[in-house]
mmCIF file of C-alpha atoms in Angstrom:
data_model
loop_
_atom_site.group_PDB
_atom_site.id
_atom_site.type_symbol
_atom_site.label_atom_id
_atom_site.label_comp_id
_atom_site.label_asym_id
_atom_site.label_seq_id
_atom_site.Cartn_x
_atom_site.Cartn_y
_atom_site.Cartn_z
ATOM 1 C CA GLY A 147 5.922 5.640 -15.491
ATOM 2 C CA GLN A 148 3.927 6.895 -12.577
ATOM 3 C CA SER A 149 5.007 9.058 -9.648
ATOM 4 C CA LEU A 150 3.289 10.700 -6.681
ATOM 5 C CA GLU A 151 4.430 13.540 -4.460
ATOM 6 C CA GLN A 152 3.179 14.366 -0.989
ATOM 7 C CA PRO A 153 4.611 16.427 1.887
ATOM 8 C CA SER A 154 6.883 14.464 4.199
ATOM 9 C CA GLU A 155 5.428 15.852 7.429
ATOM 10 C CA VAL A 156 2.412 17.800 8.636
ATOM 11 C CA THR A 157 1.689 18.963 12.183
ATOM 12 C CA ALA A 158 -1.731 20.000 13.467
ATOM 13 C CA VAL A 159 -3.557 20.571 16.732
ATOM 14 C CA GLU A 160 -6.132 18.245 18.237
ATOM 15 C CA GLY A 161 -9.624 19.211 17.102
ATOM 16 C CA ALA A 162 -8.385 21.051 14.013
ATOM 17 C CA ILE A 163 -8.730 20.213 10.312
ATOM 18 C CA VAL A 164 -5.738 19.161 8.233
ATOM 19 C CA GLN A 165 -5.327 18.647 4.494
ATOM 20 C CA ILE A 166 -2.691 16.339 3.005
ATOM 21 C CA ASN A 167 -2.010 16.989 -0.661
ATOM 22 C CA CYS A 168 -0.935 14.545 -3.345
ATOM 23 C CA THR A 169 0.168 15.436 -6.850
ATOM 24 C CA TYR A 170 0.829 12.757 -9.405
ATOM 25 C CA GLN A 171 2.119 12.049 -12.879
ATOM 26 C CA THR A 172 0.632 9.218 -14.917
ATOM 27 C CA SER A 173 -0.682 8.588 -18.379
ATOM 28 C CA GLY A 174 -3.873 6.992 -17.146
ATOM 29 C CA PHE A 175 -5.309 5.468 -14.016
ATOM 30 C CA TYR A 176 -8.428 3.955 -12.470
ATOM 31 C CA GLY A 177 -8.400 5.882 -9.222
ATOM 32 C CA LEU A 178 -6.541 7.497 -6.323
ATOM 33 C CA SER A 179 -6.556 5.849 -2.911
ATOM 34 C CA TRP A 180 -5.556 6.865 0.592
ATOM 35 C CA TYR A 181 -4.144 4.616 3.314
ATOM 36 C CA GLN A 182 -3.269 5.122 6.959
ATOM 37 C CA GLN A 183 -0.397 3.363 8.696
ATOM 38 C CA HIS A 184 0.465 3.517 12.374
ATOM 39 C CA ASP A 185 4.030 2.783 13.468
ATOM 40 C CA GLY A 186 4.716 -0.944 13.350
ATOM 41 C CA GLY A 187 1.388 -1.712 11.731
ATOM 42 C CA ALA A 188 0.048 -2.535 8.306
ATOM 43 C CA PRO A 189 -1.562 0.052 6.004
ATOM 44 C CA THR A 190 -5.327 0.297 6.211
ATOM 45 C CA PHE A 191 -7.615 1.644 3.521
ATOM 46 C CA LEU A 192 -9.282 5.025 4.030
ATOM 47 C CA SER A 193 -10.738 6.202 0.751
ATOM 48 C CA TYR A 194 -10.785 5.839 -3.037
ATOM 49 C CA ASN A 195 -11.674 8.350 -5.748
ATOM 50 C CA ALA A 196 -12.462 6.887 -9.138
ATOM 51 C CA LEU A 197 -14.146 10.107 -10.292
ATOM 52 C CA ASP A 198 -13.431 13.791 -9.808
ATOM 53 C CA GLY A 199 -14.921 15.327 -6.702
ATOM 54 C CA LEU A 200 -15.231 14.751 -3.006
ATOM 55 C CA GLU A 201 -15.780 11.435 -1.222
ATOM 56 C CA GLU A 202 -16.750 11.620 2.427
ATOM 57 C CA THR A 203 -16.400 8.889 5.032
ATOM 58 C CA GLY A 204 -17.018 10.098 8.558
ATOM 59 C CA ARG A 205 -14.222 12.457 9.656
ATOM 60 C CA PHE A 206 -12.247 11.718 6.499
ATOM 61 C CA SER A 207 -12.828 13.149 3.025
ATOM 62 C CA SER A 208 -10.838 12.723 -0.146
ATOM 63 C CA PHE A 209 -10.812 14.823 -3.280
ATOM 64 C CA LEU A 210 -9.623 14.214 -6.826
ATOM 65 C CA SER A 211 -9.120 16.532 -9.779
ATOM 66 C CA ARG A 212 -7.910 14.654 -12.838
ATOM 67 C CA SER A 213 -7.461 17.862 -14.840
ATOM 68 C CA ASP A 214 -5.054 19.196 -12.178
ATOM 69 C CA SER A 215 -3.382 15.815 -11.457
ATOM 70 C CA TYR A 216 -4.098 16.502 -7.830
ATOM 71 C CA GLY A 217 -5.857 15.025 -4.863
ATOM 72 C CA TYR A 218 -6.059 15.546 -1.145
ATOM 73 C CA LEU A 219 -7.125 13.886 2.076
ATOM 74 C CA LEU A 220 -8.994 16.012 4.593
ATOM 75 C CA LEU A 221 -9.123 14.974 8.217
ATOM 76 C CA GLN A 222 -11.576 16.798 10.476
ATOM 77 C CA GLU A 223 -11.881 16.953 14.257
ATOM 78 C CA LEU A 224 -8.366 15.658 14.620
ATOM 79 C CA GLN A 225 -7.704 13.210 17.418
ATOM 80 C CA MET A 226 -4.427 12.073 18.933
ATOM 81 C CA LYS A 227 -4.991 8.620 17.438
ATOM 82 C CA ASP A 228 -4.834 10.184 13.953
ATOM 83 C CA SER A 229 -1.072 10.583 14.390
ATOM 84 C CA ALA A 230 0.193 8.209 11.712
ATOM 85 C CA SER A 231 1.574 8.093 8.184
ATOM 86 C CA TYR A 232 -0.794 8.672 5.284
ATOM 87 C CA PHE A 233 -0.137 7.427 1.775
ATOM 88 C CA CYS A 234 -1.767 8.278 -1.519
ATOM 89 C CA ALA A 235 -1.703 5.582 -4.199
ATOM 90 C CA LEU A 236 -2.550 5.329 -7.900
ATOM 91 C CA THR A 237 -4.261 2.261 -9.342
ATOM 92 C CA THR A 238 -3.396 1.858 -13.015
ATOM 93 C CA GLY A 239 -3.932 -0.737 -15.702
ATOM 94 C CA GLY A 240 -4.028 -4.352 -14.505
ATOM 95 C CA PHE A 241 -4.667 -2.978 -11.000
ATOM 96 C CA LYS A 242 -0.989 -2.148 -10.601
ATOM 97 C CA THR A 243 -0.796 0.189 -7.611
ATOM 98 C CA ILE A 244 1.935 2.713 -6.942
ATOM 99 C CA PHE A 245 2.247 4.434 -3.558
ATOM 100 C CA GLY A 246 3.605 7.835 -2.636
ATOM 101 C CA ALA A 247 6.376 8.143 -0.057
ATOM 102 C CA GLY A 248 3.899 9.071 2.671
ATOM 103 C CA THR A 249 3.092 12.028 4.913
ATOM 104 C CA ARG A 250 3.743 11.739 8.599
ATOM 105 C CA LEU A 251 1.004 13.520 10.574
ATOM 106 C CA PHE A 252 1.748 14.696 14.088
ATOM 107 C CA VAL A 253 -1.284 15.714 16.164
ATOM 108 C CA LYS A 254 -0.460 17.916 19.152
ATOM 109 C CA ALA A 255 -2.605 18.416 22.255
ATOM 110 C CA ASN B 174 -12.410 -14.677 8.330
ATOM 111 C CA ALA B 175 -8.668 -14.291 8.800
ATOM 112 C CA GLY B 176 -8.288 -11.765 5.962
ATOM 113 C CA VAL B 177 -4.716 -11.744 4.645
ATOM 114 C CA THR B 178 -2.185 -13.920 6.456
ATOM 115 C CA GLN B 179 1.582 -13.946 6.013
ATOM 116 C CA THR B 180 4.244 -16.328 7.217
ATOM 117 C CA PRO B 181 6.719 -16.008 8.731
ATOM 118 C CA LYS B 182 6.391 -12.837 10.836
ATOM 119 C CA PHE B 183 10.126 -12.495 11.349
ATOM 120 C CA GLN B 184 13.096 -13.971 9.532
ATOM 121 C CA VAL B 185 16.861 -13.568 9.633
ATOM 122 C CA LEU B 186 18.885 -14.809 6.671
ATOM 123 C CA LYS B 187 22.524 -14.856 5.753
ATOM 124 C CA THR B 188 23.648 -13.390 2.457
ATOM 125 C CA GLY B 189 23.112 -15.916 -0.322
ATOM 126 C CA GLN B 190 20.427 -17.933 1.433
ATOM 127 C CA SER B 191 17.036 -18.413 -0.168
ATOM 128 C CA MET B 192 13.567 -18.325 1.289
ATOM 129 C CA THR B 193 9.899 -18.080 0.357
ATOM 130 C CA LEU B 194 7.420 -15.721 1.967
ATOM 131 C CA GLN B 195 3.903 -17.108 2.016
ATOM 132 C CA CYS B 196 0.682 -15.136 1.670
ATOM 133 C CA ALA B 197 -2.922 -16.310 1.654
ATOM 134 C CA GLN B 198 -6.294 -14.539 1.611
ATOM 135 C CA ASP B 199 -9.743 -15.903 2.348
ATOM 136 C CA MET B 200 -11.829 -13.092 0.818
ATOM 137 C CA ASN B 201 -12.071 -14.583 -2.676
ATOM 138 C CA HIS B 202 -10.139 -11.642 -4.071
ATOM 139 C CA ASN B 203 -8.879 -11.606 -7.635
ATOM 140 C CA SER B 204 -5.810 -9.393 -7.238
ATOM 141 C CA MET B 205 -2.828 -9.863 -4.962
ATOM 142 C CA TYR B 206 0.307 -7.783 -4.365
ATOM 143 C CA TRP B 207 3.734 -7.900 -2.759
ATOM 144 C CA TYR B 208 5.294 -4.678 -1.410
ATOM 145 C CA ARG B 209 8.436 -3.847 0.473
ATOM 146 C CA GLN B 210 8.727 -0.970 2.904
ATOM 147 C CA ASP B 211 12.079 0.346 4.042
ATOM 148 C CA PRO B 212 12.338 2.400 7.265
ATOM 149 C CA GLY B 213 10.608 5.778 6.988
ATOM 150 C CA MET B 214 9.619 5.171 3.402
ATOM 151 C CA GLY B 215 6.591 4.318 1.361
ATOM 152 C CA LEU B 216 5.542 0.977 -0.056
ATOM 153 C CA ARG B 217 7.221 -0.120 -3.261
ATOM 154 C CA LEU B 218 5.491 -2.673 -5.439
ATOM 155 C CA ILE B 219 7.598 -5.773 -6.141
ATOM 156 C CA TYR B 220 5.168 -7.960 -8.092
ATOM 157 C CA TYR B 221 1.426 -8.168 -8.496
ATOM 158 C CA SER B 222 -1.139 -10.592 -9.805
ATOM 159 C CA ALA B 223 -4.252 -9.086 -11.323
ATOM 160 C CA SER B 224 -5.995 -12.463 -11.389
ATOM 161 C CA GLU B 225 -5.277 -16.135 -10.884
ATOM 162 C CA GLY B 226 -2.761 -17.326 -13.457
ATOM 163 C CA THR B 227 -1.153 -13.946 -14.146
ATOM 164 C CA THR B 228 1.785 -12.154 -12.551
ATOM 165 C CA ASP B 229 3.500 -8.899 -13.489
ATOM 166 C CA LYS B 230 6.543 -6.953 -12.390
ATOM 167 C CA GLY B 231 6.143 -3.894 -10.235
ATOM 168 C CA GLU B 232 8.624 -1.125 -9.456
ATOM 169 C CA VAL B 233 11.392 -3.206 -7.840
ATOM 170 C CA PRO B 234 11.225 -6.829 -9.102
ATOM 171 C CA ASN B 235 14.965 -7.568 -9.333
ATOM 172 C CA GLY B 236 16.079 -10.341 -6.978
ATOM 173 C CA TYR B 237 12.553 -11.707 -6.480
ATOM 174 C CA ASN B 238 10.227 -14.230 -8.039
ATOM 175 C CA VAL B 239 6.561 -14.903 -7.370
ATOM 176 C CA SER B 240 4.048 -17.687 -7.795
ATOM 177 C CA ARG B 241 0.271 -17.320 -7.823
ATOM 178 C CA LEU B 242 -0.362 -20.845 -6.658
ATOM 179 C CA ASN B 243 -4.169 -20.547 -6.808
ATOM 180 C CA LYS B 244 -6.713 -17.813 -6.179
ATOM 181 C CA ARG B 245 -5.937 -17.774 -2.443
ATOM 182 C CA GLU B 246 -2.142 -17.930 -2.351
ATOM 183 C CA PHE B 247 0.636 -15.692 -3.677
ATOM 184 C CA SER B 248 4.213 -16.455 -2.636
ATOM 185 C CA LEU B 249 7.394 -14.362 -2.917
ATOM 186 C CA ARG B 250 10.775 -16.028 -3.287
ATOM 187 C CA LEU B 251 14.229 -14.624 -2.685
ATOM 188 C CA GLU B 252 16.655 -16.896 -4.507
ATOM 189 C CA SER B 253 19.880 -15.415 -3.131
ATOM 190 C CA ALA B 254 19.256 -12.911 -0.366
ATOM 191 C CA ALA B 255 21.282 -9.699 -0.178
ATOM 192 C CA PRO B 256 21.570 -7.124 2.646
ATOM 193 C CA SER B 257 19.727 -4.632 0.402
ATOM 194 C CA GLN B 258 16.662 -6.850 0.713
ATOM 195 C CA THR B 259 16.414 -6.205 4.427
ATOM 196 C CA SER B 260 12.930 -4.713 4.712
ATOM 197 C CA VAL B 261 9.366 -5.260 5.836
ATOM 198 C CA TYR B 262 7.367 -7.175 3.259
ATOM 199 C CA PHE B 263 3.633 -6.721 2.982
ATOM 200 C CA CYS B 264 1.215 -8.835 1.007
ATOM 201 C CA ALA B 265 -2.137 -7.347 0.018
ATOM 202 C CA SER B 266 -5.245 -8.381 -1.875
ATOM 203 C CA SER B 267 -8.205 -6.640 -3.509
ATOM 204 C CA GLU B 268 -11.312 -7.535 -5.485
ATOM 205 C CA GLY B 269 -9.723 -6.040 -8.571
ATOM 206 C CA GLN B 270 -12.510 -3.616 -9.452
ATOM 207 C CA ALA B 271 -11.864 -0.329 -11.245
ATOM 208 C CA ARG B 272 -14.682 1.424 -9.358
ATOM 209 C CA ILE B 273 -12.877 0.875 -6.052
ATOM 210 C CA ASN B 274 -9.566 -0.832 -5.463
ATOM 211 C CA GLU B 275 -9.546 -1.289 -1.692
ATOM 212 C CA GLN B 276 -6.487 -3.307 -0.724
ATOM 213 C CA PHE B 277 -6.370 -5.388 2.446
ATOM 214 C CA PHE B 278 -2.909 -5.874 3.905
ATOM 215 C CA GLY B 279 -1.364 -8.713 5.863
ATOM 216 C CA PRO B 280 0.595 -8.020 9.065
ATOM 217 C CA GLY B 281 3.957 -8.058 7.287
ATOM 218 C CA THR B 282 7.156 -10.087 7.413
ATOM 219 C CA ARG B 283 10.180 -8.403 8.930
ATOM 220 C CA LEU B 284 13.222 -9.729 7.080
ATOM 221 C CA THR B 285 16.845 -9.082 8.005
ATOM 222 C CA VAL B 286 19.665 -10.206 5.718
ATOM 223 C CA LEU B 287 23.085 -10.308 7.342
#
């Protein structure tokens, strides 16, 4: 089967940079995604890595290393509104998608 | 475009009752998904449909059935609800492309089973 591990909580200061790590176990997959979810809301897509390397979208970047079974989400210039839960997710054969348990990010003033 | 819509938004059931959660998307997506999310936890895949006419089990399929009625609609049925099925249920859809699998989520259905 597939499994993903990410830290349960991360705290950072407004304006800083934070990295949320995700390690996974799978026999094969199409790509690694990242989603953001605010309390009471639905998850929203942030980024997807089909290939190794860095993908940048504004203040958010995501990285994948298939050889290390590892990825991360990098958030720059943190804002209070970035306080939310962040999930990594693997897309495998047939577009089956498995999510990690999520990392709760607290941004302090 | 409405995106992904789910009905109902809230539902309270008694143990043993049945119900169907409805989901529809207007983005012409191939793939659709049903997840459940328990408090403070991640999303767990119940069932998914890679394309119209196909459905497959996810991580936690027991106690649920699904129907991919057409390309737009994907319903989730609880035949005999149990308190352990109290959760928030999200439906999602995606184009179903390996190069990028961006999933769009509905607003969720908050289900309580007494």
